[in-house]
Amino acid sequence: MYEQVSHSLLNEILDELKPEILKRDLRHFYTRLGANFYAIHSLFHLLYGGREDFREQMIRLVEVMAIQYIKRSNELEQLDIEREQNHNWFLSQEWAGMALYSDCFAGDLNGLRDKLSYFNELGINMVHIMPILKCPEGARDGGYAVSDFRDVDPRAGSLDDLSQLASSMRKRGMLLTLDVVVNHTSNEHAWAVKARQGETKYQDYYYIFQNREIPDMFEETMPEIFPETAPGNFTWDEDMQKWVMTVFNDYQWDLNYSNPAVFIEMLDIILFWSNQGADIIRLDAVAFLWKKIGTTSQNEREAHLILQLMKDCCQVTAPAVLFIAEAIVAPVEITKYFGEDAIIAKECEIAYNATYMALLWDAVATKSTTLLNRGIQSLPDKLDRATWLNYVRCHDDIGLGFDDADIRLSGYEPHAHRKFLVDYFTGVYDDSPARGRPFGFNKKSGDVRISGSLSSLVGLEAALEKDDPDEIDLAIKIILLLNSMIFSFGGIPLLYYGDEIGTLNDYSYLDDDHKATDSRWLHRPRINWDKAELRYQHGSVEQKIFDGLKKMIAARKSIAAFADFNNRELLEVENPHLFAFLRTNPDRPGESILVVGNFDDSPQYLDLSKLGNRGIFEYGQIRDAYSGESPNLFKDQLVIPPYHFYWLTD
Ligand code: GLC
């Protein structure tokens, strides 16, 4: 019944569309709109059904989808059709990604185009270019404070440069990932400027309050994201003489998604970037999309409804495009961003695996895999058509958001354990070679996170200073070990630019007033291309890391069991320094690969006979698919050298 009502509404809406839209060939659009309209209408109604202008807004929503569909190029529409037919395409093991800033990596977008062969050399075929949308000069949060959602920041280049880059990448079979900062705008965005000038239409785009009454109620339960640099969640605006909700920095105004006009604008923007050639769109800070007094205003049900609606609408206009959820939240919450109660992903097809990332760092500091094993056991299953973005480092800090219960079950006291980790990675702890810095210290809760580059956190910076070849080698081993874990886990591995050549912390941010208080700039370096050339010098640090990763990427791509079809079995091994799991070829269940990593600085052994009757290995014949060599075995006991990993197959 409801379905019928929504379809008759669909017909009415189509009748009311602007005549220039109706002149176009809309066959595919109509088919997809018909298939998704019931869901779109229901979700839009759930969110905005109580409003008088609901119908008008609904028409506007369909219009936006239709207009962007008309603007989509034939080439992209062809891709839509191909990916609709092969809808699990992104679960394949053939993808390997890198995240980077175009300016720090290559000067600008044109420079980046000149570097495409570098990605080919390494094996990278998915590139996440961090925000390139227009931002103010100083208050920009690394690009996450956007002042114009429809233009490229002149420092990165132009829309034309982007389109050339996108087409060169497509020719090389590479995926382009772009950011859309959906949760907030810069206070210099035209909407904020108009709001400040008193236009109520635009004041309604944000959460703006006359006095502290409501802000104070929110503050009772909302945590602080940047407690040191931007305490509280509201900022007083002198011009308006009002309070604005600013969850992140005081210059980042939170968008008000209870206003359908905001939803429609942001959908239009997502589709705009899809039409510029983005294969994947990273949706920033999705956990924060809905605010509610009395809650943390994170992970609210409506935030999920908004994402489902965005996905369904994108499915109509640009079905080739995938979403990445940037939701750095508790493990049980993260998996919900794939889409709750859906058999296939109905929100974001991809989500950052922040849990795995933080657990791997725990294993590095403790040399024990107890918490890592427990944390992964507690990670809820994900949907079939969904995948992780597995990473070791990214442009943000490392948060220690493990589950307290898991920490306790691993034999630690949560507060003391987190303190140990911070001390370890910031080098306060004796014997720690790490060179990180604290980030986001919260005086009230005592919480703190960690900044630092991969190489400096695993001790390479300290080892190079000491010029100690053994310690240098050890650090390189840890770098490769950590990467081996993200390349084999299931999901898309995402390298962070510079890590492939062992780039150390960059302390120059301390000289820049706009950056000095944000230690995340420690690990946002400019690539030194002379140093990158050292990858061709046999025996150099750069060569060892680069070639190690290159080999790893090539091996990954050839191992069908590394595709992500929920085909991973965590192995309970008795040794607390080992992390081991089995990956099985989804098409050939008899074909498996055993992944095992030793996080300790001394050799460890694994009793293969205790792995149960999995019938995969003739011990005499096993081979490491990464090195091509046979591992060290004593009878059926596998010996794993310090900080070593194996990808074992027979
Ligand atoms: C995301 C980004 C981070 C930024 C924040 C606010 O978490 O990754 O860098 O500071 O959003 O936009």
mmCIF file with all atom_site columns, C-alpha atoms in Angstrom, residues 312-485:
data_model
loop_
_atom_site.group_PDB
_atom_site.id
_atom_site.type_symbol
_atom_site.label_atom_id
_atom_site.label_alt_id
_atom_site.label_comp_id
_atom_site.label_asym_id
_atom_site.label_entity_id
_atom_site.label_seq_id
_atom_site.pdbx_PDB_ins_code
_atom_site.Cartn_x
_atom_site.Cartn_y
_atom_site.Cartn_z
_atom_site.occupancy
_atom_site.B_iso_or_equiv
_atom_site.pdbx_formal_charge
_atom_site.auth_seq_id
_atom_site.auth_comp_id
_atom_site.auth_asym_id
_atom_site.auth_atom_id
_atom_site.pdbx_PDB_model_num
ATOM 1   C CA . ASP A 1 312 ? 20.210 5.306   -2.309  1.00 0.00 ? 312 ASP A CA 1
ATOM 2   C CA . CYS A 1 313 ? 20.220 8.626   -4.144  1.00 0.00 ? 313 CYS A CA 1
ATOM 3   C CA . CYS A 1 314 ? 23.770 8.078   -5.388  1.00 0.00 ? 314 CYS A CA 1
ATOM 4   C CA . GLN A 1 315 ? 22.702 4.635   -6.555  1.00 0.00 ? 315 GLN A CA 1
ATOM 5   C CA . VAL A 1 316 ? 20.225 6.321   -8.902  1.00 0.00 ? 316 VAL A CA 1
ATOM 6   C CA . THR A 1 317 ? 22.568 8.912   -10.405 1.00 0.00 ? 317 THR A CA 1
ATOM 7   C CA . ALA A 1 318 ? 26.059 7.466   -10.128 1.00 0.00 ? 318 ALA A CA 1
ATOM 8   C CA . PRO A 1 319 ? 25.930 3.808   -9.080  1.00 0.00 ? 319 PRO A CA 1
ATOM 9   C CA . ALA A 1 320 ? 29.600 3.256   -9.911  1.00 0.00 ? 320 ALA A CA 1
ATOM 10  C CA . VAL A 1 321 ? 30.594 5.420   -6.979  1.00 0.00 ? 321 VAL A CA 1
ATOM 11  C CA . LEU A 1 322 ? 31.415 3.967   -3.570  1.00 0.00 ? 322 LEU A CA 1
ATOM 12  C CA . PHE A 1 323 ? 31.415 5.687   -0.194  1.00 0.00 ? 323 PHE A CA 1
ATOM 13  C CA . ILE A 1 324 ? 34.038 5.425   2.512   1.00 0.00 ? 324 ILE A CA 1
ATOM 14  C CA . ALA A 1 325 ? 32.795 6.065   6.030   1.00 0.00 ? 325 ALA A CA 1
ATOM 15  C CA . GLU A 1 326 ? 35.266 7.971   8.120   1.00 0.00 ? 326 GLU A CA 1
ATOM 16  C CA . ALA A 1 327 ? 33.841 6.973   11.470  1.00 0.00 ? 327 ALA A CA 1
ATOM 17  C CA . ILE A 1 328 ? 36.553 6.596   14.073  1.00 0.00 ? 328 ILE A CA 1
ATOM 18  C CA . VAL A 1 329 ? 34.256 5.138   16.699  1.00 0.00 ? 329 VAL A CA 1
ATOM 19  C CA . ALA A 1 330 ? 33.916 2.015   18.844  1.00 0.00 ? 330 ALA A CA 1
ATOM 20  C CA . PRO A 1 331 ? 34.131 -1.290  16.927  1.00 0.00 ? 331 PRO A CA 1
ATOM 21  C CA . VAL A 1 332 ? 30.449 -2.142  17.469  1.00 0.00 ? 332 VAL A CA 1
ATOM 22  C CA . GLU A 1 333 ? 29.507 1.229   16.047  1.00 0.00 ? 333 GLU A CA 1
ATOM 23  C CA . ILE A 1 334 ? 31.874 1.188   13.056  1.00 0.00 ? 334 ILE A CA 1
ATOM 24  C CA . THR A 1 335 ? 30.309 -1.811  11.345  1.00 0.00 ? 335 THR A CA 1
ATOM 25  C CA . LYS A 1 336 ? 26.910 -0.106  11.469  1.00 0.00 ? 336 LYS A CA 1
ATOM 26  C CA . TYR A 1 337 ? 28.174 2.363   8.862   1.00 0.00 ? 337 TYR A CA 1
ATOM 27  C CA . PHE A 1 338 ? 28.057 -0.402  6.281   1.00 0.00 ? 338 PHE A CA 1
ATOM 28  C CA . GLY A 1 339 ? 24.298 -0.325  6.767   1.00 0.00 ? 339 GLY A CA 1
ATOM 29  C CA . GLU A 1 340 ? 22.329 -1.882  9.549   1.00 0.00 ? 340 GLU A CA 1
ATOM 30  C CA . ASP A 1 341 ? 19.781 -4.619  8.961   1.00 0.00 ? 341 ASP A CA 1
ATOM 31  C CA . ALA A 1 342 ? 20.737 -4.834  5.344   1.00 0.00 ? 342 ALA A CA 1
ATOM 32  C CA . ILE A 1 343 ? 22.083 -7.892  3.599   1.00 0.00 ? 343 ILE A CA 1
ATOM 33  C CA . ILE A 1 344 ? 24.208 -5.884  1.275   1.00 0.00 ? 344 ILE A CA 1
ATOM 34  C CA . ALA A 1 345 ? 25.907 -2.620  2.256   1.00 0.00 ? 345 ALA A CA 1
ATOM 35  C CA . LYS A 1 346 ? 23.338 0.108   2.174   1.00 0.00 ? 346 LYS A CA 1
ATOM 36  C CA . GLU A 1 347 ? 25.309 2.978   3.660   1.00 0.00 ? 347 GLU A CA 1
ATOM 37  C CA . CYS A 1 348 ? 28.998 3.094   2.962   1.00 0.00 ? 348 CYS A CA 1
ATOM 38  C CA . GLU A 1 349 ? 30.602 0.181   1.157   1.00 0.00 ? 349 GLU A CA 1
ATOM 39  C CA . ILE A 1 350 ? 33.951 0.889   2.818   1.00 0.00 ? 350 ILE A CA 1
ATOM 40  C CA . ALA A 1 351 ? 34.909 1.928   6.346   1.00 0.00 ? 351 ALA A CA 1
ATOM 41  C CA . TYR A 1 352 ? 38.191 2.777   8.017   1.00 0.00 ? 352 TYR A CA 1
ATOM 42  C CA . ASN A 1 353 ? 39.317 -0.104  10.180  1.00 0.00 ? 353 ASN A CA 1
ATOM 43  C CA . ALA A 1 354 ? 40.455 2.123   13.035  1.00 0.00 ? 354 ALA A CA 1
ATOM 44  C CA . THR A 1 355 ? 40.094 -0.781  15.453  1.00 0.00 ? 355 THR A CA 1
ATOM 45  C CA . TYR A 1 356 ? 42.624 -2.953  13.676  1.00 0.00 ? 356 TYR A CA 1
ATOM 46  C CA . MET A 1 357 ? 44.990 -0.023  13.212  1.00 0.00 ? 357 MET A CA 1
ATOM 47  C CA . ALA A 1 358 ? 45.055 0.834   16.920  1.00 0.00 ? 358 ALA A CA 1
ATOM 48  C CA . LEU A 1 359 ? 45.309 -2.840  17.937  1.00 0.00 ? 359 LEU A CA 1
ATOM 49  C CA . LEU A 1 360 ? 48.344 -3.336  15.701  1.00 0.00 ? 360 LEU A CA 1
ATOM 50  C CA . TRP A 1 361 ? 50.039 -0.404  17.436  1.00 0.00 ? 361 TRP A CA 1
ATOM 51  C CA . ASP A 1 362 ? 49.186 -1.966  20.788  1.00 0.00 ? 362 ASP A CA 1
ATOM 52  C CA . ALA A 1 363 ? 50.955 -5.142  19.689  1.00 0.00 ? 363 ALA A CA 1
ATOM 53  C CA . VAL A 1 364 ? 54.037 -3.126  18.675  1.00 0.00 ? 364 VAL A CA 1
ATOM 54  C CA . ALA A 1 365 ? 54.295 -1.426  22.073  1.00 0.00 ? 365 ALA A CA 1
ATOM 55  C CA . THR A 1 366 ? 53.565 -4.492  24.193  1.00 0.00 ? 366 THR A CA 1
ATOM 56  C CA . LYS A 1 367 ? 55.233 -7.074  21.907  1.00 0.00 ? 367 LYS A CA 1
ATOM 57  C CA . SER A 1 368 ? 52.148 -9.068  22.775  1.00 0.00 ? 368 SER A CA 1
ATOM 58  C CA . THR A 1 369 ? 49.171 -9.907  20.595  1.00 0.00 ? 369 THR A CA 1
ATOM 59  C CA . THR A 1 370 ? 46.764 -10.609 23.459  1.00 0.00 ? 370 THR A CA 1
ATOM 60  C CA . LEU A 1 371 ? 44.689 -7.449  23.033  1.00 0.00 ? 371 LEU A CA 1
ATOM 61  C CA . LEU A 1 372 ? 44.985 -7.610  19.252  1.00 0.00 ? 372 LEU A CA 1
ATOM 62  C CA . ASN A 1 373 ? 43.530 -11.119 19.242  1.00 0.00 ? 373 ASN A CA 1
ATOM 63  C CA . ARG A 1 374 ? 40.776 -10.206 21.637  1.00 0.00 ? 374 ARG A CA 1
ATOM 64  C CA . GLY A 1 375 ? 39.911 -6.983  19.847  1.00 0.00 ? 375 GLY A CA 1
ATOM 65  C CA . ILE A 1 376 ? 39.619 -8.709  16.501  1.00 0.00 ? 376 ILE A CA 1
ATOM 66  C CA . GLN A 1 377 ? 37.502 -11.462 18.045  1.00 0.00 ? 377 GLN A CA 1
ATOM 67  C CA . SER A 1 378 ? 35.105 -8.781  19.288  1.00 0.00 ? 378 SER A CA 1
ATOM 68  C CA . LEU A 1 379 ? 34.966 -6.983  15.952  1.00 0.00 ? 379 LEU A CA 1
ATOM 69  C CA . PRO A 1 380 ? 31.438 -7.635  14.696  1.00 0.00 ? 380 PRO A CA 1
ATOM 70  C CA . ASP A 1 381 ? 31.006 -9.366  11.350  1.00 0.00 ? 381 ASP A CA 1
ATOM 71  C CA . LYS A 1 382 ? 30.471 -7.066  8.476   1.00 0.00 ? 382 LYS A CA 1
ATOM 72  C CA . LEU A 1 383 ? 28.023 -7.342  5.638   1.00 0.00 ? 383 LEU A CA 1
ATOM 73  C CA . ASP A 1 384 ? 28.837 -9.315  2.531   1.00 0.00 ? 384 ASP A CA 1
ATOM 74  C CA . ARG A 1 385 ? 29.115 -6.435  0.121   1.00 0.00 ? 385 ARG A CA 1
ATOM 75  C CA . ALA A 1 386 ? 31.264 -4.261  2.326   1.00 0.00 ? 386 ALA A CA 1
ATOM 76  C CA . THR A 1 387 ? 34.932 -3.973  2.981   1.00 0.00 ? 387 THR A CA 1
ATOM 77  C CA . TRP A 1 388 ? 37.500 -2.442  5.291   1.00 0.00 ? 388 TRP A CA 1
ATOM 78  C CA . LEU A 1 389 ? 40.048 0.184   4.565   1.00 0.00 ? 389 LEU A CA 1
ATOM 79  C CA . ASN A 1 390 ? 42.994 -1.237  6.451   1.00 0.00 ? 390 ASN A CA 1
ATOM 80  C CA . TYR A 1 391 ? 45.747 1.156   7.383   1.00 0.00 ? 391 TYR A CA 1
ATOM 81  C CA . VAL A 1 392 ? 48.696 1.552   9.696   1.00 0.00 ? 392 VAL A CA 1
ATOM 82  C CA . ARG A 1 393 ? 49.000 5.333   9.596   1.00 0.00 ? 393 ARG A CA 1
ATOM 83  C CA . CYS A 1 394 ? 46.963 8.146   8.137   1.00 0.00 ? 394 CYS A CA 1
ATOM 84  C CA . HIS A 1 395 ? 46.945 11.957  8.352   1.00 0.00 ? 395 HIS A CA 1
ATOM 85  C CA . ASP A 1 396 ? 45.180 11.841  11.736  1.00 0.00 ? 396 ASP A CA 1
ATOM 86  C CA . ASP A 1 397 ? 46.278 10.792  15.195  1.00 0.00 ? 397 ASP A CA 1
ATOM 87  C CA . ILE A 1 398 ? 46.178 7.267   16.626  1.00 0.00 ? 398 ILE A CA 1
ATOM 88  C CA . GLY A 1 399 ? 43.280 7.079   19.060  1.00 0.00 ? 399 GLY A CA 1
ATOM 89  C CA . LEU A 1 400 ? 43.270 4.389   21.708  1.00 0.00 ? 400 LEU A CA 1
ATOM 90  C CA . GLY A 1 401 ? 39.587 3.575   21.438  1.00 0.00 ? 401 GLY A CA 1
ATOM 91  C CA . PHE A 1 402 ? 39.827 -0.061  22.487  1.00 0.00 ? 402 PHE A CA 1
ATOM 92  C CA . ASP A 1 403 ? 37.043 -1.586  24.406  1.00 0.00 ? 403 ASP A CA 1
ATOM 93  C CA . ASP A 1 404 ? 37.779 -1.347  28.163  1.00 0.00 ? 404 ASP A CA 1
ATOM 94  C CA . ALA A 1 405 ? 36.377 -4.844  28.703  1.00 0.00 ? 405 ALA A CA 1
ATOM 95  C CA . ASP A 1 406 ? 38.832 -6.239  26.129  1.00 0.00 ? 406 ASP A CA 1
ATOM 96  C CA . ILE A 1 407 ? 41.714 -4.419  27.828  1.00 0.00 ? 407 ILE A CA 1
ATOM 97  C CA . ARG A 1 408 ? 40.749 -5.938  31.182  1.00 0.00 ? 408 ARG A CA 1
ATOM 98  C CA . LEU A 1 409 ? 40.337 -9.414  29.723  1.00 0.00 ? 409 LEU A CA 1
ATOM 99  C CA . SER A 1 410 ? 43.831 -9.050  28.308  1.00 0.00 ? 410 SER A CA 1
ATOM 100 C CA . GLY A 1 411 ? 45.119 -8.579  31.828  1.00 0.00 ? 411 GLY A CA 1
ATOM 101 C CA . TYR A 1 412 ? 45.629 -4.816  31.886  1.00 0.00 ? 412 TYR A CA 1
ATOM 102 C CA . GLU A 1 413 ? 43.962 -1.962  33.735  1.00 0.00 ? 413 GLU A CA 1
ATOM 103 C CA . PRO A 1 414 ? 42.483 0.327   31.035  1.00 0.00 ? 414 PRO A CA 1
ATOM 104 C CA . HIS A 1 415 ? 43.743 3.672   32.336  1.00 0.00 ? 415 HIS A CA 1
ATOM 105 C CA . ALA A 1 416 ? 47.241 2.424   33.105  1.00 0.00 ? 416 ALA A CA 1
ATOM 106 C CA . HIS A 1 417 ? 47.439 0.557   29.835  1.00 0.00 ? 417 HIS A CA 1
ATOM 107 C CA . ARG A 1 418 ? 46.498 3.588   27.746  1.00 0.00 ? 418 ARG A CA 1
ATOM 108 C CA . LYS A 1 419 ? 48.994 5.667   29.701  1.00 0.00 ? 419 LYS A CA 1
ATOM 109 C CA . PHE A 1 420 ? 51.677 3.095   28.976  1.00 0.00 ? 420 PHE A CA 1
ATOM 110 C CA . LEU A 1 421 ? 50.880 3.236   25.243  1.00 0.00 ? 421 LEU A CA 1
ATOM 111 C CA . VAL A 1 422 ? 51.070 7.019   25.135  1.00 0.00 ? 422 VAL A CA 1
ATOM 112 C CA . ASP A 1 423 ? 54.302 7.011   27.142  1.00 0.00 ? 423 ASP A CA 1
ATOM 113 C CA . TYR A 1 424 ? 55.704 4.325   24.892  1.00 0.00 ? 424 TYR A CA 1
ATOM 114 C CA . PHE A 1 425 ? 54.957 6.085   21.627  1.00 0.00 ? 425 PHE A CA 1
ATOM 115 C CA . THR A 1 426 ? 55.971 9.522   22.820  1.00 0.00 ? 426 THR A CA 1
ATOM 116 C CA . GLY A 1 427 ? 59.288 8.114   24.002  1.00 0.00 ? 427 GLY A CA 1
ATOM 117 C CA . VAL A 1 428 ? 58.677 8.881   27.685  1.00 0.00 ? 428 VAL A CA 1
ATOM 118 C CA . TYR A 1 429 ? 58.890 5.215   28.546  1.00 0.00 ? 429 TYR A CA 1
ATOM 119 C CA . ASP A 1 430 ? 62.452 3.990   29.067  1.00 0.00 ? 430 ASP A CA 1
ATOM 120 C CA . ASP A 1 431 ? 63.628 1.658   26.337  1.00 0.00 ? 431 ASP A CA 1
ATOM 121 C CA . SER A 1 432 ? 61.161 3.010   23.839  1.00 0.00 ? 432 SER A CA 1
ATOM 122 C CA . PRO A 1 433 ? 62.698 4.044   20.530  1.00 0.00 ? 433 PRO A CA 1
ATOM 123 C CA . ALA A 1 434 ? 59.436 5.754   19.432  1.00 0.00 ? 434 ALA A CA 1
ATOM 124 C CA . ARG A 1 435 ? 59.366 9.461   18.623  1.00 0.00 ? 435 ARG A CA 1
ATOM 125 C CA . GLY A 1 436 ? 55.674 10.350  18.643  1.00 0.00 ? 436 GLY A CA 1
ATOM 126 C CA . ARG A 1 437 ? 53.982 13.308  20.280  1.00 0.00 ? 437 ARG A CA 1
ATOM 127 C CA . PRO A 1 438 ? 50.780 13.528  22.267  1.00 0.00 ? 438 PRO A CA 1
ATOM 128 C CA . PHE A 1 439 ? 47.699 14.873  20.509  1.00 0.00 ? 439 PHE A CA 1
ATOM 129 C CA . GLY A 1 440 ? 44.380 16.110  21.853  1.00 0.00 ? 440 GLY A CA 1
ATOM 130 C CA . PHE A 1 441 ? 45.119 15.922  25.562  1.00 0.00 ? 441 PHE A CA 1
ATOM 131 C CA . ASN A 1 442 ? 41.893 16.336  27.494  1.00 0.00 ? 442 ASN A CA 1
ATOM 132 C CA . LYS A 1 443 ? 42.462 17.775  30.959  1.00 0.00 ? 443 LYS A CA 1
ATOM 133 C CA . LYS A 1 444 ? 39.055 16.646  32.211  1.00 0.00 ? 444 LYS A CA 1
ATOM 134 C CA . SER A 1 445 ? 39.138 13.004  31.108  1.00 0.00 ? 445 SER A CA 1
ATOM 135 C CA . GLY A 1 446 ? 42.900 12.528  30.895  1.00 0.00 ? 446 GLY A CA 1
ATOM 136 C CA . ASP A 1 447 ? 42.444 11.092  27.385  1.00 0.00 ? 447 ASP A CA 1
ATOM 137 C CA . VAL A 1 448 ? 45.208 11.629  24.915  1.00 0.00 ? 448 VAL A CA 1
ATOM 138 C CA . ARG A 1 449 ? 46.039 10.380  21.427  1.00 0.00 ? 449 ARG A CA 1
ATOM 139 C CA . ILE A 1 450 ? 49.273 9.952   19.498  1.00 0.00 ? 450 ILE A CA 1
ATOM 140 C CA . SER A 1 451 ? 50.859 11.659  16.505  1.00 0.00 ? 451 SER A CA 1
ATOM 141 C CA . GLY A 1 452 ? 53.935 10.603  14.572  1.00 0.00 ? 452 GLY A CA 1
ATOM 142 C CA . SER A 1 453 ? 54.994 9.014   11.321  1.00 0.00 ? 453 SER A CA 1
ATOM 143 C CA . LEU A 1 454 ? 55.126 5.257   10.930  1.00 0.00 ? 454 LEU A CA 1
ATOM 144 C CA . SER A 1 455 ? 58.921 5.241   10.703  1.00 0.00 ? 455 SER A CA 1
ATOM 145 C CA . SER A 1 456 ? 59.490 7.484   13.693  1.00 0.00 ? 456 SER A CA 1
ATOM 146 C CA . LEU A 1 457 ? 56.963 5.549   15.799  1.00 0.00 ? 457 LEU A CA 1
ATOM 147 C CA . VAL A 1 458 ? 58.692 2.217   15.175  1.00 0.00 ? 458 VAL A CA 1
ATOM 148 C CA . GLY A 1 459 ? 62.109 3.617   16.041  1.00 0.00 ? 459 GLY A CA 1
ATOM 149 C CA . LEU A 1 460 ? 63.682 4.313   12.652  1.00 0.00 ? 460 LEU A CA 1
ATOM 150 C CA . GLU A 1 461 ? 64.363 7.959   13.465  1.00 0.00 ? 461 GLU A CA 1
ATOM 151 C CA . ALA A 1 462 ? 66.172 7.049   16.698  1.00 0.00 ? 462 ALA A CA 1
ATOM 152 C CA . ALA A 1 463 ? 68.058 4.192   15.039  1.00 0.00 ? 463 ALA A CA 1
ATOM 153 C CA . LEU A 1 464 ? 69.246 6.421   12.175  1.00 0.00 ? 464 LEU A CA 1
ATOM 154 C CA . GLU A 1 465 ? 70.427 9.031   14.645  1.00 0.00 ? 465 GLU A CA 1
ATOM 155 C CA . LYS A 1 466 ? 72.405 6.395   16.481  1.00 0.00 ? 466 LYS A CA 1
ATOM 156 C CA . ASP A 1 467 ? 73.520 5.023   13.156  1.00 0.00 ? 467 ASP A CA 1
ATOM 157 C CA . ASP A 1 468 ? 72.854 1.560   14.515  1.00 0.00 ? 468 ASP A CA 1
ATOM 158 C CA . PRO A 1 469 ? 72.433 -0.914  11.614  1.00 0.00 ? 469 PRO A CA 1
ATOM 159 C CA . ASP A 1 470 ? 70.738 -3.578  13.763  1.00 0.00 ? 470 ASP A CA 1
ATOM 160 C CA . GLU A 1 471 ? 68.166 -1.179  15.107  1.00 0.00 ? 471 GLU A CA 1
ATOM 161 C CA . ILE A 1 472 ? 67.601 0.246   11.638  1.00 0.00 ? 472 ILE A CA 1
ATOM 162 C CA . ASP A 1 473 ? 66.953 -3.258  10.383  1.00 0.00 ? 473 ASP A CA 1
ATOM 163 C CA . LEU A 1 474 ? 64.595 -3.968  13.246  1.00 0.00 ? 474 LEU A CA 1
ATOM 164 C CA . ALA A 1 475 ? 62.559 -0.831  12.502  1.00 0.00 ? 475 ALA A CA 1
ATOM 165 C CA . ILE A 1 476 ? 62.308 -1.797  8.829   1.00 0.00 ? 476 ILE A CA 1
ATOM 166 C CA . LYS A 1 477 ? 61.153 -5.266  9.855   1.00 0.00 ? 477 LYS A CA 1
ATOM 167 C CA . ILE A 1 478 ? 58.367 -3.769  12.001  1.00 0.00 ? 478 ILE A CA 1
ATOM 168 C CA . ILE A 1 479 ? 57.301 -1.525  9.109   1.00 0.00 ? 479 ILE A CA 1
ATOM 169 C CA . LEU A 1 480 ? 57.005 -4.528  6.813   1.00 0.00 ? 480 LEU A CA 1
ATOM 170 C CA . LEU A 1 481 ? 55.346 -6.661  9.494   1.00 0.00 ? 481 LEU A CA 1
ATOM 171 C CA . LEU A 1 482 ? 52.632 -4.051  10.113  1.00 0.00 ? 482 LEU A CA 1
ATOM 172 C CA . ASN A 1 483 ? 52.026 -3.665  6.410   1.00 0.00 ? 483 ASN A CA 1
ATOM 173 C CA . SER A 1 484 ? 51.896 -7.420  5.876   1.00 0.00 ? 484 SER A CA 1
ATOM 174 C CA . MET A 1 485 ? 49.027 -7.487  8.353   1.00 0.00 ? 485 MET A CA 1
#
